[in-house]
CSV table of C-alpha atoms in Angstrom, one decimal:
chain,number,residue,atom,x,y,z
Z,14,MET,CA,83.1,0.6,-17.5
Z,15,GLU,CA,79.5,0.4,-16.8
Z,16,ASP,CA,78.4,2.8,-19.1
Z,17,GLU,CA,80.7,1.7,-21.7
Z,18,TYR,CA,78.8,-1.4,-21.5
Z,19,ALA,CA,75.3,0.0,-21.7
Z,20,LYS,CA,76.4,1.6,-24.9
Z,21,LEU,CA,77.8,-1.5,-26.2
Z,22,ILE,CA,74.5,-3.1,-25.4
Z,23,ARG,CA,72.5,-0.4,-27.8
Z,24,ARG,CA,74.8,-0.7,-30.3
Z,25,MET,CA,74.5,-4.5,-30.5
Z,26,ASN,CA,70.6,-4.0,-30.1
Z,27,PRO,CA,69.8,-1.2,-32.7
Z,28,PRO,CA,66.3,0.4,-32.3
Z,29,ARG,CA,63.8,-0.5,-34.7
Z,30,VAL,CA,60.9,1.7,-36.3
Z,31,THR,CA,58.1,0.4,-38.0
Z,32,ILE,CA,55.5,2.6,-39.8
Z,33,ASP,CA,52.3,0.7,-40.7
Z,34,ASN,CA,49.2,1.9,-42.5
Z,35,SER,CA,47.2,-1.6,-43.0
Z,36,SER,CA,46.6,-2.3,-39.4
Z,37,SER,CA,44.3,0.5,-38.7
Z,38,PRO,CA,41.9,2.2,-41.2
Z,39,ASP,CA,41.8,5.4,-39.3
Z,40,ALA,CA,45.3,6.0,-38.2
Z,41,THR,CA,49.0,5.3,-39.0
Z,42,VAL,CA,50.5,3.1,-36.4
Z,43,ILE,CA,54.4,3.9,-35.7
Z,44,GLN,CA,55.8,0.8,-33.6
Z,45,VAL,CA,59.2,2.0,-31.7
Z,46,GLU,CA,61.1,-0.9,-29.7
Z,47,SER,CA,64.4,-0.1,-28.4
Z,48,VAL,CA,66.8,-0.6,-25.6
Z,49,ASN,CA,65.7,1.1,-22.5
Z,50,LYS,CA,67.0,4.2,-20.9
Z,51,GLN,CA,65.9,6.8,-18.8
Z,52,GLY,CA,63.9,9.5,-20.4
Z,53,ILE,CA,63.4,7.6,-23.9
Z,54,LEU,CA,59.4,7.4,-23.8
Z,55,LEU,CA,59.5,11.6,-23.3
Z,56,GLU,CA,62.1,11.7,-26.4
Z,57,VAL,CA,60.0,9.8,-28.8
Z,58,VAL,CA,56.6,11.3,-27.6
Z,59,GLN,CA,58.6,14.7,-28.1
Z,60,VAL,CA,59.4,13.9,-31.8
Z,61,LEU,CA,55.6,13.2,-32.5
Z,62,SER,CA,54.3,16.1,-30.8
Z,63,ASP,CA,57.0,18.6,-32.6
Z,64,LEU,CA,55.9,17.1,-35.9
Z,65,ASP,CA,52.2,18.2,-35.1
Z,66,LEU,CA,51.1,14.5,-34.9
Z,67,VAL,CA,48.1,13.7,-33.4
Z,68,ILE,CA,48.3,10.8,-31.0
Z,69,THR,CA,45.1,9.0,-30.8
Z,70,LYS,CA,45.7,5.7,-29.0
Z,71,ALA,CA,49.1,4.9,-27.3
Z,72,TYR,CA,50.5,1.6,-25.7
Z,73,ILE,CA,53.7,1.6,-23.6
Z,74,SER,CA,55.1,-1.9,-22.2
Z,75,SER,CA,58.6,-2.6,-20.9
Z,76,ASP,CA,59.8,-5.9,-22.1
Z,77,GLY,CA,61.5,-7.0,-19.0
Z,78,GLY,CA,58.0,-7.6,-17.3
Z,79,TRP,CA,56.2,-6.1,-14.4
Z,80,PHE,CA,59.5,-6.3,-12.2
Z,81,MET,CA,61.7,-4.7,-14.9
Z,82,ASP,CA,64.8,-2.8,-13.8
Z,83,VAL,CA,65.2,0.2,-15.7
Z,84,SER,CA,68.9,0.3,-14.8
Z,85,ASP,CA,69.2,-2.9,-16.7
Z,86,PRO,CA,70.8,-2.0,-19.9
Z,87,LEU,CA,69.2,-5.4,-21.7
Z,88,SER,CA,65.8,-4.1,-20.7
Z,89,LEU,CA,63.6,-3.4,-23.9
Z,90,ILE,CA,60.7,-0.7,-23.9
Z,91,LEU,CA,57.8,-1.1,-26.8
Z,92,THR,CA,55.6,1.7,-27.6
Z,93,VAL,CA,52.8,1.5,-30.2
Z,94,PHE,CA,51.5,4.9,-31.2
Z,95,ASN,CA,48.2,5.9,-33.6
Z,96,VAL,CA,48.8,8.9,-35.0
Z,97,ILE,CA,47.5,11.5,-37.6
Z,98,TYR,CA,47.6,14.7,-38.9
Z,99,ARG,CA,45.3,17.6,-37.5
Z,100,ASP,CA,43.3,17.2,-40.4
Z,101,GLY,CA,42.6,13.4,-39.6
Z,102,SER,CA,44.6,12.1,-42.3
Z,103,LYS,CA,47.1,9.5,-42.1
Z,104,ILE,CA,51.0,9.1,-43.2
Z,105,LYS,CA,50.1,7.4,-46.3
Z,106,ASP,CA,52.3,8.1,-49.2
Z,107,GLU,CA,53.7,4.4,-50.3
Z,108,GLY,CA,56.7,6.0,-51.8
Z,109,VAL,CA,57.6,7.5,-48.5
Z,110,ILE,CA,56.7,4.5,-46.4
Z,111,ASP,CA,58.7,2.1,-48.5
Z,112,TYR,CA,61.7,4.5,-48.4
Z,113,ILE,CA,61.4,4.6,-44.5
Z,114,LYS,CA,61.3,1.0,-44.4
Z,115,LYS,CA,64.5,0.5,-46.2
Z,116,VAL,CA,66.6,3.2,-45.5
Z,117,SER,CA,69.7,2.2,-43.6
Z,118,ILE,CA,69.7,5.1,-40.8
Z,119,PHE,CA,70.4,2.6,-37.9
Z,120,SER,CA,74.0,2.0,-38.6
Z,121,ASN,CA,74.7,5.4,-38.6
Z,122,PHE,CA,76.0,5.7,-34.7
Z,123,HIS,CA,78.1,8.7,-35.5
Z,124,HIS,CA,75.1,10.8,-36.5
Z,125,LEU,CA,76.4,11.9,-39.8
Z,126,PRO,CA,74.1,14.5,-41.3
Z,127,PHE,CA,70.9,13.2,-42.7
Z,128,ARG,CA,70.4,13.5,-46.3
Z,129,ASN,CA,66.8,13.5,-47.6
Z,130,PRO,CA,66.2,11.2,-50.4
Z,131,PRO,CA,65.6,12.3,-54.2
Z,132,LEU,CA,61.6,12.8,-54.1
Z,133,SER,CA,59.6,12.3,-57.1
Z,134,SER,CA,56.3,14.3,-57.8
Z,135,THR,CA,54.3,11.7,-56.1
Z,136,ILE,CA,56.1,12.2,-52.7
Z,137,SER,CA,57.2,15.8,-52.7
Z,138,ASP,CA,54.2,17.0,-50.5
Z,139,THR,CA,54.8,18.5,-46.9
Z,140,LYS,CA,53.2,15.7,-45.2
Z,141,ASN,CA,55.6,13.1,-47.2
Z,142,SER,CA,58.6,15.3,-46.1
Z,143,LEU,CA,57.2,15.3,-42.5
Z,144,SER,CA,57.2,11.2,-42.7
Z,145,LEU,CA,60.9,11.4,-43.7
Z,146,LYS,CA,61.6,13.8,-40.8
Z,147,LEU,CA,59.7,11.4,-38.3
Z,148,HIS,CA,61.9,8.3,-39.0
Z,149,HIS,CA,64.8,10.1,-39.0
Z,150,ASN,CA,64.0,11.7,-35.6
Z,151,LEU,CA,63.1,9.1,-34.2
Z,152,SER,CA,65.9,6.9,-35.1
Z,153,GLN,CA,68.5,9.5,-33.6
Z,154,VAL,CA,66.7,9.7,-30.5
Z,155,LEU,CA,66.9,5.8,-30.0
Z,156,GLU,CA,70.6,5.5,-31.0
Z,157,SER,CA,71.9,8.8,-29.1
Z,158,ASP,CA,74.0,8.1,-26.3
Z,159,ALA,CA,74.3,11.4,-25.2
Z,160,PHE,CA,70.7,12.1,-24.2
Z,161,TYR,CA,70.5,14.8,-21.6
Z,162,ILE,CA,67.5,15.4,-19.0
Z,163,PRO,CA,68.0,18.9,-17.8
Z,164,PRO,CA,67.6,19.9,-14.3
Z,165,SER,CA,65.0,22.7,-13.9
Z,166,GLY,CA,65.9,26.2,-13.1
Z,167,SER,CA,69.7,25.6,-15.1
Z,168,VAL,CA,69.1,24.7,-18.8
Z,169,GLY,CA,69.0,27.0,-21.5
Z,170,LEU,CA,67.8,26.8,-25.0
Z,171,LYS,CA,69.9,26.2,-28.1
Z,172,SER,CA,72.6,28.6,-28.2
Z,173,SER,CA,72.5,30.5,-31.8
Z,174,GLN,CA,73.9,33.2,-33.3
Z,175,ASP,CA,70.7,34.3,-34.8
Z,176,TYR,CA,68.6,35.4,-31.8
Z,177,THR,CA,68.9,35.8,-28.2
Z,178,ALA,CA,66.8,33.5,-26.0
Z,179,ILE,CA,65.0,35.0,-23.0
Z,180,GLU,CA,63.2,33.3,-20.0
Z,181,LEU,CA,60.6,35.1,-18.0
Z,182,ALA,CA,58.7,34.0,-14.9
Z,183,GLY,CA,56.6,36.3,-12.9
Z,184,ILE,CA,53.0,36.9,-11.3
Z,185,ASP,CA,50.6,37.2,-13.9
Z,186,ARG,CA,48.4,40.2,-14.7
Z,187,PRO,CA,46.1,41.7,-17.3
Z,188,GLY,CA,48.5,43.6,-19.7
Z,189,LEU,CA,51.5,41.8,-18.7
Z,190,LEU,CA,52.5,40.3,-22.2
Z,191,SER,CA,52.0,43.9,-23.7
Z,192,GLU,CA,54.4,45.8,-21.1
Z,193,VAL,CA,57.1,43.1,-21.9
Z,194,SER,CA,56.6,43.7,-25.5
Z,195,ALA,CA,56.8,47.1,-25.1
Z,196,VAL,CA,60.0,47.3,-23.4
Z,197,LEU,CA,61.5,45.1,-25.9
Z,198,THR,CA,60.5,47.6,-28.6
Z,199,SER,CA,61.6,50.7,-27.0
Z,200,LEU,CA,65.2,48.7,-26.6
Z,201,GLY,CA,65.6,47.7,-30.3
Z,202,CYS,CA,64.6,44.5,-29.8
Z,203,ASN,CA,62.3,42.5,-32.2
Z,204,VAL,CA,60.6,39.4,-31.1
Z,205,VAL,CA,60.8,36.5,-33.5
Z,206,ASN,CA,59.6,33.9,-31.7
Z,207,ALA,CA,57.9,33.1,-28.5
Z,208,GLU,CA,55.7,31.2,-26.1
Z,209,ILE,CA,53.8,32.4,-22.9
Z,210,TRP,CA,51.8,30.5,-20.8
Z,211,THR,CA,49.7,31.5,-17.6
Z,212,HIS,CA,48.5,29.5,-15.3
Z,213,ASN,CA,47.3,30.0,-11.4
Z,214,ALA,CA,48.4,33.5,-11.3
Z,215,ARG,CA,51.9,32.7,-12.7
Z,216,ALA,CA,53.4,33.5,-16.0
Z,217,ALA,CA,56.3,31.9,-18.1
Z,218,ALA,CA,57.5,32.9,-21.1
Z,219,VAL,CA,60.3,31.7,-23.8
Z,220,VAL,CA,61.4,34.6,-26.0
Z,221,HIS,CA,63.6,34.8,-29.0
Z,222,VAL,CA,64.8,38.4,-29.6
Z,223,THR,CA,67.1,39.6,-32.4
Z,224,ASP,CA,68.7,43.4,-32.6
Z,225,GLU,CA,66.7,45.9,-34.7
Z,226,LYS,CA,69.5,46.8,-37.0
Z,227,THR,CA,71.5,43.9,-37.6
Z,228,ARG,CA,68.8,41.3,-37.1
Z,229,CYS,CA,71.1,38.8,-35.1
Z,230,ALA,CA,71.2,38.1,-31.5
Z,231,VAL,CA,71.9,40.9,-28.6
Z,232,GLU,CA,75.4,40.2,-27.8
Z,233,ASP,CA,76.2,43.9,-26.1
Z,234,PRO,CA,77.0,42.8,-22.3
Z,235,LYS,CA,75.6,46.4,-21.2
Z,236,ARG,CA,72.7,46.2,-23.2
Z,237,LEU,CA,71.8,42.8,-21.9
Z,238,SER,CA,72.0,43.8,-18.5
Z,239,THR,CA,69.6,47.1,-19.2
Z,240,ILE,CA,67.2,44.5,-20.9
Z,241,LYS,CA,67.2,42.5,-17.8
Z,242,LYS,CA,66.8,45.2,-15.4
Z,243,LEU,CA,63.7,46.6,-17.2
Z,244,LEU,CA,61.9,43.4,-17.6
Z,245,CYS,CA,62.6,42.5,-14.3
Z,246,ASN,CA,60.9,45.8,-13.0
Z,247,VAL,CA,58.1,44.9,-15.6
Z,248,LEU,CA,57.8,41.4,-14.1
Z,249,LYS,CA,57.8,42.3,-10.5
Z,250,GLY,CA,54.9,45.1,-11.0
Z,251,ASN,CA,53.1,46.6,-8.1
Z,252,ASP,CA,52.9,43.0,-6.3
Z,253,ASN,CA,53.9,42.8,-2.7
Z,254,ASP,CA,54.4,39.0,-2.6
Z,255,PHE,CA,57.5,37.8,-1.7
Z,256,LYS,CA,57.9,36.1,-5.4
Z,257,THR,CA,59.6,38.8,-7.8
Z,258,GLY,CA,59.8,38.5,-11.4
Z,259,LYS,CA,62.8,36.9,-12.9
Z,260,MET,CA,64.4,37.3,-16.1
Z,261,THR,CA,67.4,34.9,-17.6
Z,262,LEU,CA,69.5,34.6,-20.3
Z,263,SER,CA,69.7,30.9,-21.4
Z,264,PRO,CA,73.2,29.7,-21.4
Z,265,PRO,CA,74.4,27.4,-24.1
Z,266,GLY,CA,72.9,24.1,-24.4
Z,267,PHE,CA,69.9,22.5,-25.8
Z,268,THR,CA,66.7,22.1,-24.1
Z,269,HIS,CA,63.4,21.7,-25.5
Z,270,ARG,CA,61.2,25.2,-25.3
Z,271,GLU,CA,57.9,23.5,-24.3
Z,272,ARG,CA,59.6,21.7,-21.6
Z,273,ARG,CA,61.4,24.6,-20.4
Z,274,LEU,CA,58.2,26.1,-20.0
Z,275,HIS,CA,56.6,23.3,-18.0
Z,276,GLN,CA,60.1,23.1,-15.9
Z,277,ILE,CA,59.8,27.3,-15.3
Z,278,MET,CA,56.0,26.8,-14.4
Z,279,PHE,CA,56.8,24.0,-11.9
Z,280,ALA,CA,59.5,25.8,-10.2
Z,281,GLU,CA,57.3,28.7,-9.8
Z,282,ARG,CA,54.9,26.2,-7.8
Z,283,ASP,CA,52.1,26.9,-10.4
Z,284,TYR,CA,50.2,23.5,-9.2
Z,285,GLU,CA,49.9,25.1,-5.4
Z,286,ASN,CA,46.5,26.2,-3.8
Z,287,VAL,CA,44.8,23.5,-5.7
Z,288,GLY,CA,43.9,21.5,-3.0
Z,289,ARG,CA,41.7,18.6,-2.7
Z,290,ALA,CA,38.4,20.3,-1.7
Z,291,GLU,CA,38.4,22.3,-4.8
Z,292,ARG,CA,39.2,19.1,-6.9
Z,293,GLU,CA,36.2,17.5,-5.3
Z,294,GLU,CA,34.0,20.7,-5.7
Z,295,LYS,CA,34.6,21.0,-9.1
Z,296,GLU,CA,35.0,17.1,-10.0
Z,297,ASN,CA,31.9,17.4,-12.5
Z,298,THR,CA,33.1,20.2,-14.2
Z,299,SER,CA,35.7,20.6,-17.3
Z,300,ARG,CA,38.4,20.3,-14.7
Z,301,PRO,CA,40.8,17.3,-15.2
Z,302,HIS,CA,40.3,14.1,-13.1
Z,303,VAL,CA,43.2,12.5,-11.9
Z,304,THR,CA,43.7,9.6,-9.4
Z,305,VAL,CA,46.8,8.4,-8.0
Z,306,LEU,CA,46.2,4.6,-6.3
Z,307,ASP,CA,48.3,1.8,-5.3
Z,308,CYS,CA,48.9,-1.6,-7.1
Z,309,ALA,CA,50.5,-3.2,-4.1
Z,310,GLU,CA,50.5,-6.8,-5.6
Z,311,ARG,CA,52.8,-5.4,-8.3
Z,312,ASP,CA,54.5,-2.5,-6.4
Z,313,TYR,CA,53.6,-0.1,-8.7
Z,314,THR,CA,51.6,3.4,-8.4
Z,315,VAL,CA,48.8,3.6,-10.7
Z,316,ILE,CA,47.9,6.7,-12.2
Z,317,THR,CA,44.8,7.5,-14.2
Z,318,MET,CA,43.9,10.3,-16.1
Z,319,ARG,CA,40.3,11.6,-17.5
Z,320,CYS,CA,40.2,14.9,-19.3
Z,321,ARG,CA,39.2,16.9,-22.5
Z,322,ASP,CA,41.1,16.1,-25.2
Z,323,ARG,CA,43.7,18.1,-27.0
Z,324,PRO,CA,47.0,17.9,-29.4
Z,325,LYS,CA,50.2,17.6,-27.3
Z,326,LEU,CA,48.5,16.2,-24.4
Z,327,LEU,CA,50.2,13.0,-23.9
Z,328,PHE,CA,53.9,15.3,-24.2
Z,329,ASP,CA,52.6,17.5,-21.0
Z,330,ILE,CA,51.8,14.3,-18.7
Z,331,ILE,CA,55.1,12.4,-19.9
Z,332,CYS,CA,57.2,15.5,-19.7
Z,333,THR,CA,56.0,16.2,-15.8
Z,334,LEU,CA,56.2,12.9,-15.0
Z,335,THR,CA,60.0,12.6,-16.0
Z,336,ASP,CA,60.8,15.7,-14.7
Z,337,MET,CA,59.5,14.9,-11.4
Z,338,GLN,CA,62.0,12.0,-11.7
Z,339,TYR,CA,59.4,9.1,-12.4
Z,340,VAL,CA,59.6,6.4,-15.0
Z,341,VAL,CA,56.7,5.1,-16.7
Z,342,PHE,CA,56.8,1.1,-17.0
Z,343,HIS,CA,53.8,0.3,-19.0
Z,344,GLY,CA,50.7,2.9,-20.0
Z,345,VAL,CA,47.8,3.0,-22.3
Z,346,VAL,CA,46.0,6.1,-23.8
Z,347,HIS,CA,42.6,6.0,-25.7
Z,348,THR,CA,41.1,9.3,-27.0
Z,349,GLY,CA,37.5,9.5,-28.2
Z,350,ASN,CA,34.5,11.8,-28.1
Z,351,MET,CA,36.8,15.1,-27.4
Z,352,GLU,CA,38.3,13.3,-24.5
Z,353,ALA,CA,41.1,11.3,-23.0
Z,354,PHE,CA,41.7,8.6,-20.7
Z,355,GLN,CA,45.0,7.8,-19.8
Z,356,GLU,CA,46.5,5.1,-17.3
Z,357,TYR,CA,50.6,4.4,-16.5
Z,358,TYR,CA,52.1,2.5,-13.9
Z,359,ILE,CA,54.7,4.1,-12.7
Z,360,ARG,CA,57.7,4.2,-9.8
Z,361,HIS,CA,60.1,6.7,-8.8
Z,362,ILE,CA,63.8,6.6,-10.2
Z,363,ASP,CA,65.0,4.8,-7.3
Z,364,GLY,CA,62.5,1.9,-7.9
Z,365,SER,CA,60.1,2.7,-5.3
Z,366,PRO,CA,56.4,3.5,-5.7
Z,367,VAL,CA,54.5,6.4,-4.4
Z,368,SER,CA,54.9,6.0,-0.5
Z,369,SER,CA,53.1,8.7,1.3
Z,370,GLU,CA,50.0,10.9,1.1
Z,371,ALA,CA,51.9,14.3,0.8
Z,372,GLU,CA,53.9,12.7,-2.3
Z,373,ARG,CA,50.2,11.4,-3.9
Z,374,GLU,CA,48.8,14.8,-3.3
Z,375,ARG,CA,51.6,16.2,-5.0
Z,376,VAL,CA,51.6,14.2,-8.1
Z,377,MET,CA,47.7,15.0,-8.6
Z,378,GLN,CA,48.5,18.6,-8.4
Z,379,CYS,CA,51.3,18.6,-10.6
Z,380,LEU,CA,49.4,16.5,-13.4
Z,381,GLU,CA,46.3,18.7,-13.0
Z,382,ALA,CA,48.4,21.5,-13.9
Z,383,ALA,CA,50.4,20.1,-16.5
Z,384,ILE,CA,46.9,19.3,-18.3
Z,385,GLU,CA,45.8,22.8,-17.4
Z,386,ARG,CA,48.2,24.9,-18.6
Z,387,ARG,CA,47.5,24.5,-22.2
Z,388,THR,CA,44.1,23.6,-21.9
Z,389,SER,CA,42.7,26.9,-23.0
Z,390,GLU,CA,39.0,28.2,-21.9
Z,391,ALA,CA,39.7,31.1,-24.4
Z,392,VAL,CA,39.1,32.4,-27.4
Z,393,GLU,CA,41.8,31.9,-30.2
Z,394,LEU,CA,42.8,34.7,-32.3
Z,395,GLU,CA,45.6,34.1,-34.8
Z,396,VAL,CA,47.0,37.2,-36.6
Z,397,SER,CA,49.0,36.7,-39.9
Z,398,THR,CA,50.9,39.1,-41.5
Z,399,GLY,CA,54.2,40.8,-42.6
Z,400,ASP,CA,56.9,41.0,-39.7
Z,401,ARG,CA,58.2,44.3,-38.6
Z,402,VAL,CA,60.0,45.8,-35.5
Z,403,GLY,CA,57.3,46.7,-32.4
Z,404,LEU,CA,54.4,44.3,-34.1
Z,405,LEU,CA,54.0,42.4,-31.0
Z,406,SER,CA,53.8,45.6,-28.7
Z,407,ASP,CA,51.2,47.0,-30.9
Z,408,ILE,CA,48.8,43.8,-31.2
Z,409,THR,CA,49.4,43.0,-27.7
Z,410,ARG,CA,48.5,47.0,-26.9
Z,411,ILE,CA,45.3,46.8,-28.9
Z,412,PHE,CA,44.1,43.9,-27.0
Z,413,ARG,CA,44.7,45.4,-23.8
Z,414,GLU,CA,42.8,48.6,-24.9
Z,415,ASN,CA,39.8,46.4,-26.0
Z,416,SER,CA,39.9,44.9,-22.5
Z,417,LEU,CA,40.9,41.2,-23.5
Z,418,CYS,CA,43.5,39.2,-21.3
Z,419,ILE,CA,46.0,37.0,-23.1
Z,420,LYS,CA,46.1,33.8,-21.1
Z,421,ARG,CA,48.5,32.0,-23.8
Z,422,ALA,CA,50.1,33.2,-26.8
Z,423,GLU,CA,52.3,31.4,-29.7
Z,424,ILE,CA,54.2,33.8,-31.8
Z,425,SER,CA,56.3,32.8,-34.8
Z,426,THR,CA,58.0,34.1,-37.8
Z,427,GLU,CA,59.3,32.2,-41.0
Z,428,GLY,CA,60.2,34.1,-44.3
Z,429,GLY,CA,59.4,37.9,-43.0
Z,430,LYS,CA,55.9,36.9,-42.1
Z,431,VAL,CA,54.4,36.4,-38.8
Z,432,LYS,CA,51.8,33.9,-37.6
Z,433,ASP,CA,50.7,34.6,-33.9
Z,434,LYS,CA,48.1,32.6,-32.0
Z,435,PHE,CA,46.7,34.2,-28.7
Z,436,TYR,CA,44.3,32.6,-26.5
Z,437,VAL,CA,42.4,35.5,-25.0
Z,438,THR,CA,39.3,36.1,-22.6
Z,439,ASP,CA,37.8,39.1,-21.0
Z,440,MET,CA,39.3,40.8,-18.1
Z,441,THR,CA,37.1,38.8,-15.6
Z,442,GLY,CA,38.3,35.8,-17.4
Z,443,ASN,CA,34.9,34.6,-19.2
Z,444,THR,CA,35.3,33.9,-22.8
Z,445,PRO,CA,32.4,35.4,-24.5
Z,446,ILE,CA,33.6,38.1,-26.8
Z,447,GLY,CA,31.4,40.0,-28.6
Z,448,GLN,CA,31.4,40.6,-33.0
Z,449,LYS,CA,31.6,44.1,-32.1
Z,450,THR,CA,35.1,43.6,-30.5
Z,451,ILE,CA,36.3,41.4,-33.1
Z,452,ASP,CA,35.7,44.1,-35.8
Z,453,THR,CA,37.6,46.6,-33.4
Z,454,ILE,CA,40.4,44.7,-33.3
Z,455,GLN,CA,40.6,44.0,-36.9
Z,456,ARG,CA,39.9,47.7,-37.9
Z,457,GLU,CA,42.9,48.7,-35.5
Z,458,ILE,CA,45.5,46.0,-36.5
Z,459,GLY,CA,44.6,47.0,-40.0
Z,460,GLN,CA,43.3,45.5,-43.3
Z,461,GLN,CA,46.5,44.1,-44.5
Z,462,ALA,CA,46.7,41.9,-41.6
Z,463,ALA,CA,44.6,38.6,-41.4
Z,464,LEU,CA,42.6,38.2,-38.5
Z,465,ARG,CA,41.0,34.4,-37.6
Z,466,VAL,CA,38.8,33.7,-34.7
Z,467,LYS,CA,38.4,29.9,-33.4
Z,468,TRP,CA,35.3,29.8,-30.8
Z,469,LYS,CA,35.8,27.6,-27.9
Z,470,SER,CA,34.6,24.3,-28.7
Z,471,PRO,CA,31.4,22.8,-26.5
Z,472,GLU,CA,32.3,20.7,-23.8
Z,473,PRO,CA,32.1,16.6,-24.3
Z,474,GLU,CA,29.4,15.0,-22.1
Z,475,ALA,CA,30.4,13.3,-18.8
Z,476,PRO,CA,31.7,9.8,-18.8
Z,477,VAL,CA,30.6,6.7,-17.2
Z,478,GLU,CA,32.7,6.7,-13.9
Z,479,GLU,CA,35.1,4.2,-13.8
Z,480,THR,CA,35.4,1.8,-10.3
Z,481,ARG,CA,38.4,2.4,-7.8
Z,482,MET,CA,40.5,-0.3,-9.4
Z,483,GLY,CA,38.4,-0.5,-12.8
Z,484,PHE,CA,42.0,-0.1,-14.5
Z,485,LEU,CA,42.3,-0.2,-18.4
Z,486,PHE,CA,45.3,-2.8,-18.0
Z,487,GLY,CA,43.8,-5.5,-15.9
Z,488,SER,CA,45.4,-8.7,-17.2
Z,489,LEU,CA,46.2,-6.8,-20.8
Z,490,PHE,CA,49.8,-7.8,-20.6
Z,491,LYS,CA,48.9,-11.4,-19.9
Z,492,THR,CA,46.3,-12.0,-22.5
Z,493,ARG,CA,46.3,-9.4,-25.4
Z,494,PRO,CA,49.0,-8.7,-27.8
Z,495,PHE,CA,49.8,-5.0,-28.4
Z,496,GLN,CA,48.6,-5.5,-32.1
Z,497,THR,CA,44.9,-5.5,-30.7
Z,498,LEU,CA,45.4,-2.1,-29.7
Z,499,LYS,CA,46.0,-0.7,-33.4
């Protein structure tokens, strides 16, 4: 009965999404206000992240005040995001903005299929279509009664007739992706999409494969069993550690691919072996700086983070806090000069703040790991060419033969074309890669493939240190309206 009451409250208080281009000269301001429910902040941030929008500022506040109960169905959450496209431009076409304001999506409680409006020549470009998708996705997220937070270790990807989804986890080593892709090629599988992360000697991957002949999902149980057996052998390697390789076929259901990678890495405990002494020793380097302090007068735990700015940073942080069963009640994000500063007031889902030194240390380690998993100290190589079976195996073999180690990779296929991004170092982990090596790789891949190289940017200057309790918020909620953050 209580659940039905919560649903009724949400229907009586439909979400409001405002997209504003006049308040800020540099960014589009997106304001989202809705009845609060567990995980809603992550879902909103996930929508923005998936649309490849860069969040330059953010403000998060629970309408119920400092002592809000997240389980109260009447509680509200307000989030304000300053967003831009990666080229620095705003979502600015007035035809699209006007359509977003007028369209009656919020009454759509049964989630009828969204129909794109007729687009005139003035609003038919890709960015404008993205704006429509943004508003629709945000509205669906906020109105959904079926939001599901997947437990770690038991979640698959979207079930599809088009591909078989495979999850991999194991000890990282040079040439691992090359070996995995070679096995898949030998078994008649074509990798159509994949994402691979490595961090702290661990590796995780979510891979979508199709049958070489049918171009559809691999369904034969015996063949799937063979794939699992051989991939587990590859992941195990020659390592004598008690941790062995893991390979699973994603069960029916849905979860976000990058969320799943965070969950796999967390299950692999990639946040361990980075203790306090090591953090203090590397405090003045490019490593993220995370503090976890008490705010006793408000019964919160305050987390502050300072690190190099990058796309999807906010998603990675909120994803980790959500999966660790913490709730963000208030928060603020500022970016500038290639650096990001974040501050959050959190409690555990049971309403308690961080209560022990061991828990405090674990939160710091996990947030540092979340930041570092996608932070690239490597050179980015982007390969664009026509798709074919065995392409990934050939590319990764060429990298290995030229003594390059893949730290992270994003594999995508669309319309028979592939665009693969690899973040590589040499075998010692250093990033300098000579032009001679690049020329050799281009020659061996073939001139029909376009190879783009993006070198690592210089580090930002060290910022001025904040005092121990010099939080961004201070008296923010008492003296400043959210509009001042635009």
